[in-house]
Amino acid sequence: MTGCLFSNPSAGSASIFNPAASFAGIEALDFVLANAVPSYNGDDIMHASGDVILRSLALAETHLRARWPGLLAMVVAATVAITTQTASVVARGSVQPGAPALIATGNPATAPEAALNDAARSLLSQSSARLPSLSAAGRSALARGRDEATVADFLRLRWIGRLDATLERYGRLLASPDPKAVALGIVGVQHYSELIHKALLQDGPDRIILVSLQAQRLVAYDHGRVILDTAVTTGRSALPTDVGAMHVVKKDSPWTMQSPWPKGSPYWYPDTQVRMVAWFTSTGEGLHDAAWEPLSAYGPGSQDGPFASHGCIHLPPASEAILFPWAAIGTPVVIYPGDGTPRAEQAAQRSVDASGNPIVSGVRGD
């Protein structure tokens, strides 16, 4: 074998929250959004898991009780409650999300949309002056939802078309000149982004490795629980890491990387030993430690830096030591752009076929 080349072996109904349980001032919203949707944390890099959100909401409730006695619920809590109870039935295909009904229309809406309209009214009545800044939180939720919709698309989960279309309809409201529509857009994208996340964890593989190219971040889930969240370095622009749904096809420990390119090539590198590598394509792409890369070099932008790979995914040695024994042969590896653009735009960047085999990418290494 040379370089990284090897032979490939072959329930329930939606609930409506109490409309009387609303925001207790814009400070409450700021507090909840800051705590309920953390970015790049130890639990979930894309957005908080249900457990994290519920813990954050418990803290928020304590905060509210201290400052506004008797006020118990907020729109974010309501959104999470709706999402938690509907995610499993959406994943089974028994919920058809409806189009967003603007607050002023009075048109009938499905149960989640009716609840979101109530939440939007509360948001608008309490914080109309702050809608521009709150819209940023909505746009962030929209980007997260789009990213995970792309993952679901790559996994060919049947329900994603419905949820993604509804997410996008709420997302378009964020640019509306009508404050009522903006408020509905904010709560709607928060709800559907979280709903996509929960449905993905419930209906997707029990074990899965997700890699965002934009964030240069890897998250590994085991039955919905994050077992690894780490910065990584992927392929340089001339030898990019493939995009799409793949899986672990082979594992080696230790392994000597041998350049498939001859000396004199700008891509040549000397024989380099790694401790552990989990291959996810037959063309030489693997998840492996890279002792030569300093820890400070990993993360956003590293794919364009001096330690960018030749198509593999570099992990810090401590992270690889967790991933390698856990990632059994067949574990899905989904690599997605993660740039927050609509699902169709990200899906157009897929470079592997339905079986996870690279289409035109050629050999990779290191």
mmCIF file of C-alpha atoms in Angstrom:
data_model
loop_
_atom_site.group_PDB
_atom_site.id
_atom_site.type_symbol
_atom_site.label_atom_id
_atom_site.label_comp_id
_atom_site.label_asym_id
_atom_site.label_seq_id
_atom_site.Cartn_x
_atom_site.Cartn_y
_atom_site.Cartn_z
ATOM 1 C CA MET A 1 0.000 0.000 0.000
ATOM 2 C CA THR A 2 1.091 3.532 -0.641
ATOM 3 C CA GLY A 3 -0.025 6.675 1.068
ATOM 4 C CA CYS A 4 -3.583 6.445 2.329
ATOM 5 C CA LEU A 5 -4.670 3.937 -0.309
ATOM 6 C CA PHE A 6 -6.159 0.601 0.675
ATOM 7 C CA SER A 7 -8.703 -1.960 -0.440
ATOM 8 C CA ASN A 8 -12.230 -1.105 0.558
ATOM 9 C CA PRO A 9 -14.067 -3.989 2.324
ATOM 10 C CA SER A 10 -16.896 -4.139 1.256
ATOM 11 C CA ALA A 11 -46.012 9.439 19.125
ATOM 12 C CA GLY A 12 -47.989 11.631 20.499
ATOM 13 C CA SER A 13 -49.745 14.804 19.349
ATOM 14 C CA ALA A 14 -48.430 18.349 19.305
ATOM 15 C CA SER A 15 -49.130 20.407 22.390
ATOM 16 C CA ILE A 16 -50.049 24.074 22.641
ATOM 17 C CA PHE A 17 -48.466 26.096 25.404
ATOM 18 C CA ASN A 18 -50.516 28.429 27.546
ATOM 19 C CA PRO A 19 -50.673 31.779 25.737
ATOM 20 C CA ALA A 20 -50.859 33.504 29.107
ATOM 21 C CA ALA A 21 -47.352 32.271 29.851
ATOM 22 C CA SER A 22 -45.301 34.883 27.999
ATOM 23 C CA PHE A 23 -42.144 36.955 28.147
ATOM 24 C CA ALA A 24 -41.428 38.998 31.232
ATOM 25 C CA GLY A 25 -39.410 41.643 29.483
ATOM 26 C CA ILE A 26 -36.642 41.740 26.944
ATOM 27 C CA GLU A 27 -34.013 40.934 29.573
ATOM 28 C CA ALA A 28 -35.628 37.522 29.989
ATOM 29 C CA LEU A 29 -35.369 36.843 26.262
ATOM 30 C CA ASP A 30 -31.734 37.897 26.174
ATOM 31 C CA PHE A 31 -30.988 35.651 29.147
ATOM 32 C CA VAL A 32 -32.687 32.607 27.654
ATOM 33 C CA LEU A 33 -31.254 33.020 24.168
ATOM 34 C CA ALA A 34 -27.786 33.451 25.608
ATOM 35 C CA ASN A 35 -28.086 30.302 27.710
ATOM 36 C CA ALA A 36 -30.347 28.063 25.649
ATOM 37 C CA VAL A 37 -28.491 28.232 22.342
ATOM 38 C CA PRO A 38 -24.753 28.032 23.123
ATOM 39 C CA SER A 39 -22.299 27.780 20.230
ATOM 40 C CA TYR A 40 -19.460 25.297 19.993
ATOM 41 C CA ASN A 41 -19.737 23.941 23.491
ATOM 42 C CA GLY A 42 -19.039 20.579 25.035
ATOM 43 C CA ASP A 43 -22.562 19.309 24.484
ATOM 44 C CA ASP A 44 -23.389 20.224 20.909
ATOM 45 C CA ILE A 45 -21.628 22.482 18.413
ATOM 46 C CA MET A 46 -24.647 23.161 16.228
ATOM 47 C CA HIS A 47 -27.108 24.006 18.895
ATOM 48 C CA ALA A 48 -27.949 22.875 22.341
ATOM 49 C CA SER A 49 -29.416 19.448 22.878
ATOM 50 C CA GLY A 50 -32.783 19.136 24.592
ATOM 51 C CA ASP A 51 -31.092 18.415 27.916
ATOM 52 C CA VAL A 52 -28.866 21.468 27.641
ATOM 53 C CA ILE A 53 -31.796 23.710 26.737
ATOM 54 C CA LEU A 54 -33.890 22.397 29.595
ATOM 55 C CA ARG A 55 -31.043 22.974 32.060
ATOM 56 C CA SER A 56 -30.617 26.475 30.686
ATOM 57 C CA LEU A 57 -34.335 27.130 30.969
ATOM 58 C CA ALA A 58 -34.285 25.970 34.589
ATOM 59 C CA LEU A 59 -31.611 28.569 35.268
ATOM 60 C CA ALA A 60 -33.654 31.135 33.371
ATOM 61 C CA GLU A 61 -36.731 30.329 35.450
ATOM 62 C CA THR A 62 -34.768 30.892 38.648
ATOM 63 C CA HIS A 63 -33.595 34.200 37.201
ATOM 64 C CA LEU A 64 -37.158 35.197 36.325
ATOM 65 C CA ARG A 65 -38.617 34.188 39.672
ATOM 66 C CA ALA A 66 -36.083 36.398 41.408
ATOM 67 C CA ARG A 67 -36.863 39.413 39.254
ATOM 68 C CA TRP A 68 -40.505 38.936 38.247
ATOM 69 C CA PRO A 69 -42.317 36.758 40.822
ATOM 70 C CA GLY A 70 -45.142 34.675 39.420
ATOM 71 C CA LEU A 71 -43.988 34.729 35.788
ATOM 72 C CA LEU A 72 -43.162 31.171 34.841
ATOM 73 C CA ALA A 73 -42.886 30.720 31.081
ATOM 74 C CA MET A 74 -41.319 32.309 28.056
ATOM 75 C CA VAL A 75 -41.587 31.829 24.328
ATOM 76 C CA VAL A 76 -38.354 29.893 24.073
ATOM 77 C CA ALA A 77 -39.501 27.473 26.748
ATOM 78 C CA ALA A 78 -42.776 27.047 24.906
ATOM 79 C CA THR A 79 -40.976 26.425 21.650
ATOM 80 C CA VAL A 80 -38.780 23.774 23.237
ATOM 81 C CA ALA A 81 -41.814 22.100 24.801
ATOM 82 C CA ILE A 82 -43.604 21.938 21.459
ATOM 83 C CA THR A 83 -40.475 20.674 19.747
ATOM 84 C CA THR A 84 -39.715 17.981 22.311
ATOM 85 C CA GLN A 85 -43.199 16.486 22.049
ATOM 86 C CA THR A 86 -43.439 16.576 18.251
ATOM 87 C CA ALA A 87 -39.946 15.523 17.138
ATOM 88 C CA SER A 88 -40.526 11.786 17.303
ATOM 89 C CA VAL A 89 -43.808 11.874 15.386
ATOM 90 C CA VAL A 90 -42.279 14.132 12.760
ATOM 91 C CA ALA A 91 -39.430 11.641 12.376
ATOM 92 C CA ARG A 92 -42.033 8.933 11.822
ATOM 93 C CA GLY A 93 -43.699 11.096 9.167
ATOM 94 C CA SER A 94 -47.005 11.602 10.955
ATOM 95 C CA VAL A 95 -46.823 15.381 11.348
ATOM 96 C CA GLN A 96 -47.263 17.653 8.361
ATOM 97 C CA PRO A 97 -45.847 21.075 9.251
ATOM 98 C CA GLY A 98 -48.047 23.880 8.038
ATOM 99 C CA ALA A 99 -47.110 27.135 6.388
ATOM 100 C CA PRO A 100 -46.569 30.065 8.734
ATOM 101 C CA ALA A 101 -49.755 32.010 9.362
ATOM 102 C CA LEU A 102 -49.090 35.706 9.844
ATOM 103 C CA ILE A 103 -50.355 36.977 13.164
ATOM 104 C CA ALA A 104 -52.879 39.394 11.738
ATOM 105 C CA THR A 105 -54.571 37.005 9.319
ATOM 106 C CA GLY A 106 -56.534 34.879 11.761
ATOM 107 C CA ASN A 107 -56.198 31.902 9.413
ATOM 108 C CA PRO A 108 -56.390 28.466 11.003
ATOM 109 C CA ALA A 109 -52.990 26.931 11.749
ATOM 110 C CA THR A 110 -51.796 23.557 12.911
ATOM 111 C CA ALA A 111 -51.135 23.184 16.632
ATOM 112 C CA PRO A 112 -47.417 24.107 16.529
ATOM 113 C CA GLU A 113 -48.098 27.108 14.293
ATOM 114 C CA ALA A 114 -50.921 28.292 16.559
ATOM 115 C CA ALA A 115 -48.571 28.117 19.528
ATOM 116 C CA LEU A 116 -45.853 29.970 17.622
ATOM 117 C CA ASN A 117 -48.313 32.708 16.697
ATOM 118 C CA ASP A 118 -49.105 33.117 20.398
ATOM 119 C CA ALA A 119 -45.396 33.224 21.169
ATOM 120 C CA ALA A 120 -44.803 35.808 18.448
ATOM 121 C CA ARG A 121 -47.532 38.047 19.880
ATOM 122 C CA SER A 122 -45.864 37.899 23.272
ATOM 123 C CA LEU A 123 -42.476 38.658 21.776
ATOM 124 C CA LEU A 124 -43.827 41.598 19.810
ATOM 125 C CA SER A 125 -45.684 43.091 22.767
ATOM 126 C CA GLN A 126 -42.648 42.930 25.027
ATOM 127 C CA SER A 127 -39.727 43.715 22.747
ATOM 128 C CA SER A 128 -40.755 45.467 19.532
ATOM 129 C CA ALA A 129 -37.920 47.986 19.916
ATOM 130 C CA ARG A 130 -35.381 45.175 20.014
ATOM 131 C CA LEU A 131 -36.576 43.168 17.024
ATOM 132 C CA PRO A 132 -33.583 44.104 14.822
ATOM 133 C CA SER A 133 -31.122 42.664 17.339
ATOM 134 C CA LEU A 134 -33.335 39.651 18.007
ATOM 135 C CA SER A 135 -33.496 38.982 14.293
ATOM 136 C CA ALA A 136 -29.793 38.112 14.474
ATOM 137 C CA ALA A 137 -30.671 35.238 16.814
ATOM 138 C CA GLY A 138 -33.299 34.159 14.305
ATOM 139 C CA ARG A 139 -30.807 34.213 11.437
ATOM 140 C CA SER A 140 -28.385 32.149 13.514
ATOM 141 C CA ALA A 141 -31.107 29.574 14.179
ATOM 142 C CA LEU A 142 -31.965 29.545 10.476
ATOM 143 C CA ALA A 143 -28.340 28.792 9.573
ATOM 144 C CA ARG A 144 -28.171 25.970 12.109
ATOM 145 C CA GLY A 145 -31.397 24.489 10.808
ATOM 146 C CA ARG A 146 -30.152 24.636 7.224
ATOM 147 C CA ASP A 147 -26.906 22.905 8.179
ATOM 148 C CA GLU A 148 -28.665 20.040 9.901
ATOM 149 C CA ALA A 149 -31.263 19.846 7.133
ATOM 150 C CA THR A 150 -28.311 19.219 4.812
ATOM 151 C CA VAL A 151 -27.108 16.388 7.060
ATOM 152 C CA ALA A 152 -30.599 14.856 6.992
ATOM 153 C CA ASP A 153 -30.659 15.254 3.210
ATOM 154 C CA PHE A 154 -27.332 13.428 2.898
ATOM 155 C CA LEU A 155 -28.737 10.632 5.084
ATOM 156 C CA ARG A 156 -31.875 10.525 2.885
ATOM 157 C CA LEU A 157 -34.246 10.920 5.817
ATOM 158 C CA ARG A 158 -37.690 11.085 4.280
ATOM 159 C CA TRP A 159 -39.189 13.904 6.356
ATOM 160 C CA ILE A 160 -36.569 16.574 5.769
ATOM 161 C CA GLY A 161 -38.232 18.097 2.718
ATOM 162 C CA ARG A 162 -41.318 19.059 4.714
ATOM 163 C CA LEU A 163 -39.483 20.469 7.716
ATOM 164 C CA ASP A 164 -36.901 22.285 5.619
ATOM 165 C CA ALA A 165 -39.580 23.945 3.485
ATOM 166 C CA THR A 166 -41.333 25.197 6.620
ATOM 167 C CA LEU A 167 -38.054 26.415 8.129
ATOM 168 C CA GLU A 168 -37.374 28.408 4.958
ATOM 169 C CA ARG A 169 -40.856 29.947 4.941
ATOM 170 C CA TYR A 170 -40.331 31.208 8.482
ATOM 171 C CA GLY A 171 -36.815 32.304 7.538
ATOM 172 C CA ARG A 172 -38.150 34.564 4.800
ATOM 173 C CA LEU A 173 -40.233 36.410 7.397
ATOM 174 C CA LEU A 174 -37.032 37.646 9.065
ATOM 175 C CA ALA A 175 -36.550 40.111 6.188
ATOM 176 C CA SER A 176 -40.126 41.399 6.254
ATOM 177 C CA PRO A 177 -40.814 45.117 6.909
ATOM 178 C CA ASP A 178 -43.759 44.021 9.064
ATOM 179 C CA PRO A 179 -42.739 43.650 12.764
ATOM 180 C CA LYS A 180 -45.468 41.037 13.237
ATOM 181 C CA ALA A 181 -43.959 38.880 10.520
ATOM 182 C CA VAL A 182 -40.438 39.349 11.901
ATOM 183 C CA ALA A 183 -41.536 38.243 15.375
ATOM 184 C CA LEU A 184 -43.183 35.161 13.913
ATOM 185 C CA GLY A 185 -40.065 34.458 11.876
ATOM 186 C CA ILE A 186 -37.867 34.587 14.971
ATOM 187 C CA VAL A 187 -39.887 32.101 16.987
ATOM 188 C CA GLY A 188 -40.604 29.962 13.930
ATOM 189 C CA VAL A 189 -37.013 29.397 12.880
ATOM 190 C CA GLN A 190 -36.020 28.720 16.492
ATOM 191 C CA HIS A 191 -38.729 26.052 16.703
ATOM 192 C CA TYR A 192 -38.122 24.367 13.357
ATOM 193 C CA SER A 193 -34.348 24.464 13.695
ATOM 194 C CA GLU A 194 -34.619 22.615 17.002
ATOM 195 C CA LEU A 195 -37.256 20.273 15.562
ATOM 196 C CA ILE A 196 -34.931 19.293 12.700
ATOM 197 C CA HIS A 197 -32.150 18.693 15.219
ATOM 198 C CA LYS A 198 -34.243 16.454 17.439
ATOM 199 C CA ALA A 199 -35.788 14.534 14.535
ATOM 200 C CA LEU A 200 -32.292 13.990 13.106
ATOM 201 C CA LEU A 201 -31.063 12.495 16.372
ATOM 202 C CA GLN A 202 -34.168 10.328 16.756
ATOM 203 C CA ASP A 203 -34.507 9.089 13.181
ATOM 204 C CA GLY A 204 -30.857 9.112 12.133
ATOM 205 C CA PRO A 205 -28.230 6.462 12.882
ATOM 206 C CA ASP A 206 -27.665 5.549 16.531
ATOM 207 C CA ARG A 207 -23.995 6.405 16.103
ATOM 208 C CA ILE A 208 -22.864 9.115 13.730
ATOM 209 C CA ILE A 209 -19.865 11.369 13.107
ATOM 210 C CA LEU A 210 -20.652 14.857 11.768
ATOM 211 C CA VAL A 211 -18.003 17.188 10.352
ATOM 212 C CA SER A 212 -18.680 20.822 9.449
ATOM 213 C CA LEU A 213 -16.202 22.156 6.915
ATOM 214 C CA GLN A 214 -17.042 25.785 7.662
ATOM 215 C CA ALA A 215 -16.614 25.361 11.409
ATOM 216 C CA GLN A 216 -13.799 22.803 11.050
ATOM 217 C CA ARG A 217 -15.533 20.904 13.811
ATOM 218 C CA LEU A 218 -16.344 17.251 14.448
ATOM 219 C CA VAL A 219 -19.146 16.011 16.679
ATOM 220 C CA ALA A 220 -19.771 12.322 17.366
ATOM 221 C CA TYR A 221 -23.178 11.257 18.690
ATOM 222 C CA ASP A 222 -24.035 7.991 20.419
ATOM 223 C CA HIS A 223 -27.829 7.545 20.726
ATOM 224 C CA GLY A 224 -28.260 11.329 20.799
ATOM 225 C CA ARG A 225 -25.497 11.907 23.340
ATOM 226 C CA VAL A 226 -22.379 13.836 22.321
ATOM 227 C CA ILE A 227 -19.335 11.696 23.043
ATOM 228 C CA LEU A 228 -16.813 13.917 21.233
ATOM 229 C CA ASP A 229 -16.808 17.555 20.150
ATOM 230 C CA THR A 230 -13.482 18.699 18.742
ATOM 231 C CA ALA A 231 -11.843 21.124 16.359
ATOM 232 C CA VAL A 232 -10.341 19.460 13.277
ATOM 233 C CA THR A 233 -8.393 20.272 10.125
ATOM 234 C CA THR A 234 -9.672 19.032 6.765
ATOM 235 C CA GLY A 235 -8.333 19.037 3.210
ATOM 236 C CA ARG A 236 -6.773 22.037 1.529
ATOM 237 C CA SER A 237 -8.576 23.706 -1.369
ATOM 238 C CA ALA A 238 -6.632 21.755 -4.004
ATOM 239 C CA LEU A 239 -7.335 18.432 -2.260
ATOM 240 C CA PRO A 240 -10.589 18.987 -0.399
ATOM 241 C CA THR A 241 -12.170 16.433 1.877
ATOM 242 C CA ASP A 242 -15.139 14.828 0.156
ATOM 243 C CA VAL A 243 -18.641 16.014 1.030
ATOM 244 C CA GLY A 244 -21.592 13.748 1.730
ATOM 245 C CA ALA A 245 -22.600 10.660 3.684
ATOM 246 C CA MET A 246 -19.813 8.111 4.026
ATOM 247 C CA HIS A 247 -18.908 5.522 6.666
ATOM 248 C CA VAL A 248 -15.934 3.969 8.410
ATOM 249 C CA VAL A 249 -14.664 1.231 6.092
ATOM 250 C CA LYS A 250 -11.372 0.230 7.702
ATOM 251 C CA LYS A 251 -9.241 0.969 10.754
ATOM 252 C CA ASP A 252 -5.481 0.753 11.295
ATOM 253 C CA SER A 253 -3.257 1.346 14.308
ATOM 254 C CA PRO A 254 -0.495 2.318 13.864
ATOM 255 C CA TRP A 255 -0.188 3.371 10.246
ATOM 256 C CA THR A 256 2.548 4.911 8.108
ATOM 257 C CA MET A 257 1.299 7.503 5.671
ATOM 258 C CA GLN A 258 3.159 7.248 2.352
ATOM 259 C CA SER A 259 2.754 9.971 -0.228
ATOM 260 C CA PRO A 260 0.938 8.853 -3.393
ATOM 261 C CA TRP A 261 2.614 11.824 -5.094
ATOM 262 C CA PRO A 262 6.260 11.695 -6.213
ATOM 263 C CA LYS A 263 9.022 13.916 -4.910
ATOM 264 C CA GLY A 264 8.888 17.221 -6.684
ATOM 265 C CA SER A 265 5.106 17.343 -6.501
ATOM 266 C CA PRO A 266 3.753 20.197 -4.378
ATOM 267 C CA TYR A 267 1.708 17.543 -2.555
ATOM 268 C CA TRP A 268 4.553 15.129 -1.737
ATOM 269 C CA TYR A 269 5.296 14.442 1.909
ATOM 270 C CA PRO A 270 7.771 12.098 3.653
ATOM 271 C CA ASP A 271 6.652 8.867 5.288
ATOM 272 C CA THR A 272 4.718 9.856 8.391
ATOM 273 C CA GLN A 273 3.432 7.578 11.127
ATOM 274 C CA VAL A 274 0.114 8.146 12.850
ATOM 275 C CA ARG A 275 -1.128 6.266 15.893
ATOM 276 C CA MET A 276 -4.676 5.571 14.686
ATOM 277 C CA VAL A 277 -6.646 6.076 11.500
ATOM 278 C CA ALA A 278 -10.284 5.298 10.665
ATOM 279 C CA TRP A 279 -10.714 5.330 6.888
ATOM 280 C CA PHE A 280 -14.003 6.572 5.462
ATOM 281 C CA THR A 281 -13.347 6.375 1.686
ATOM 282 C CA SER A 282 -11.507 3.950 -0.587
ATOM 283 C CA THR A 283 -9.434 6.781 -2.051
ATOM 284 C CA GLY A 284 -7.389 7.466 1.078
ATOM 285 C CA GLU A 285 -9.436 9.761 3.327
ATOM 286 C CA GLY A 286 -9.313 8.982 7.008
ATOM 287 C CA LEU A 287 -9.816 10.390 10.478
ATOM 288 C CA HIS A 288 -6.439 10.338 12.198
ATOM 289 C CA ASP A 289 -4.195 12.006 14.742
ATOM 290 C CA ALA A 290 -1.612 14.480 13.505
ATOM 291 C CA ALA A 291 1.127 14.918 16.101
ATOM 292 C CA TRP A 292 2.907 17.441 13.859
ATOM 293 C CA GLU A 293 -0.004 19.905 14.027
ATOM 294 C CA PRO A 294 -0.065 22.174 17.104
ATOM 295 C CA LEU A 295 -3.350 22.295 18.994
ATOM 296 C CA SER A 296 -3.645 26.016 18.303
ATOM 297 C CA ALA A 297 -3.787 25.347 14.552
ATOM 298 C CA TYR A 298 -7.060 23.371 14.547
ATOM 299 C CA GLY A 299 -10.438 24.935 13.920
ATOM 300 C CA PRO A 300 -12.013 27.494 11.549
ATOM 301 C CA GLY A 301 -9.761 28.422 8.657
ATOM 302 C CA SER A 302 -7.264 25.611 9.284
ATOM 303 C CA GLN A 303 -8.188 24.020 5.941
ATOM 304 C CA ASP A 304 -6.442 27.014 4.364
ATOM 305 C CA GLY A 305 -3.490 27.045 6.757
ATOM 306 C CA PRO A 306 -0.019 25.463 6.775
ATOM 307 C CA PHE A 307 -1.258 22.225 8.373
ATOM 308 C CA ALA A 308 -4.165 21.611 5.991
ATOM 309 C CA SER A 309 -4.436 17.955 5.032
ATOM 310 C CA HIS A 310 -4.305 16.187 1.696
ATOM 311 C CA GLY A 311 -7.938 15.150 2.098
ATOM 312 C CA CYS A 312 -7.873 13.401 5.466
ATOM 313 C CA ILE A 313 -9.313 14.854 8.658
ATOM 314 C CA HIS A 314 -6.767 15.656 11.365
ATOM 315 C CA LEU A 315 -7.858 15.313 14.989
ATOM 316 C CA PRO A 316 -5.895 16.277 18.094
ATOM 317 C CA PRO A 317 -4.303 13.079 19.495
ATOM 318 C CA ALA A 318 -6.502 13.049 22.613
ATOM 319 C CA SER A 319 -9.640 13.322 20.466
ATOM 320 C CA GLU A 320 -8.539 10.556 18.116
ATOM 321 C CA ALA A 321 -7.901 8.337 21.151
ATOM 322 C CA ILE A 322 -11.614 8.698 22.005
ATOM 323 C CA LEU A 323 -12.954 8.392 18.472
ATOM 324 C CA PHE A 324 -10.910 5.449 17.177
ATOM 325 C CA PRO A 325 -12.084 2.712 19.570
ATOM 326 C CA TRP A 326 -15.657 4.014 19.508
ATOM 327 C CA ALA A 327 -16.064 4.298 15.721
ATOM 328 C CA ALA A 328 -16.857 0.754 14.616
ATOM 329 C CA ILE A 329 -16.688 -0.329 10.989
ATOM 330 C CA GLY A 330 -19.823 1.005 9.304
ATOM 331 C CA THR A 331 -20.228 4.074 11.539
ATOM 332 C CA PRO A 332 -21.650 6.873 9.336
ATOM 333 C CA VAL A 333 -19.374 9.849 8.665
ATOM 334 C CA VAL A 334 -21.288 12.836 7.288
ATOM 335 C CA ILE A 335 -19.244 15.760 6.036
ATOM 336 C CA TYR A 336 -21.245 18.859 5.125
ATOM 337 C CA PRO A 337 -20.391 22.451 4.118
ATOM 338 C CA GLY A 338 -21.942 23.967 7.253
ATOM 339 C CA ASP A 339 -22.007 27.470 5.806
ATOM 340 C CA GLY A 340 -25.632 28.218 6.712
ATOM 341 C CA THR A 341 -26.816 28.441 3.109
ATOM 342 C CA PRO A 342 -30.069 26.742 2.019
ATOM 343 C CA ARG A 343 -30.105 22.956 1.942
ATOM 344 C CA ALA A 344 -30.186 22.775 -1.858
ATOM 345 C CA GLU A 345 -27.032 24.886 -2.151
ATOM 346 C CA GLN A 346 -25.125 22.778 0.360
ATOM 347 C CA ALA A 347 -26.416 19.510 -1.123
ATOM 348 C CA ALA A 348 -25.140 20.610 -4.548
ATOM 349 C CA GLN A 349 -21.597 20.358 -3.134
ATOM 350 C CA ARG A 350 -21.926 16.627 -2.466
ATOM 351 C CA SER A 351 -19.010 14.754 -4.033
ATOM 352 C CA VAL A 352 -19.840 11.125 -3.204
ATOM 353 C CA ASP A 353 -22.448 8.749 -4.586
ATOM 354 C CA ALA A 354 -25.298 7.115 -2.691
ATOM 355 C CA SER A 355 -22.904 4.455 -1.352
ATOM 356 C CA GLY A 356 -20.412 7.019 -0.086
ATOM 357 C CA ASN A 357 -17.848 6.500 -2.826
ATOM 358 C CA PRO A 358 -16.095 9.630 -4.155
ATOM 359 C CA ILE A 359 -17.255 10.495 -7.648
ATOM 360 C CA VAL A 360 -14.331 12.398 -9.179
ATOM 361 C CA SER A 361 -12.088 13.362 -6.264
ATOM 362 C CA GLY A 362 -9.096 11.087 -7.022
ATOM 363 C CA VAL A 363 -6.495 9.885 -4.521
ATOM 364 C CA ARG A 364 -5.974 11.544 -1.174
ATOM 365 C CA GLY A 365 -3.451 11.218 1.621
ATOM 366 C CA ASP A 366 -2.084 12.542 4.921
#
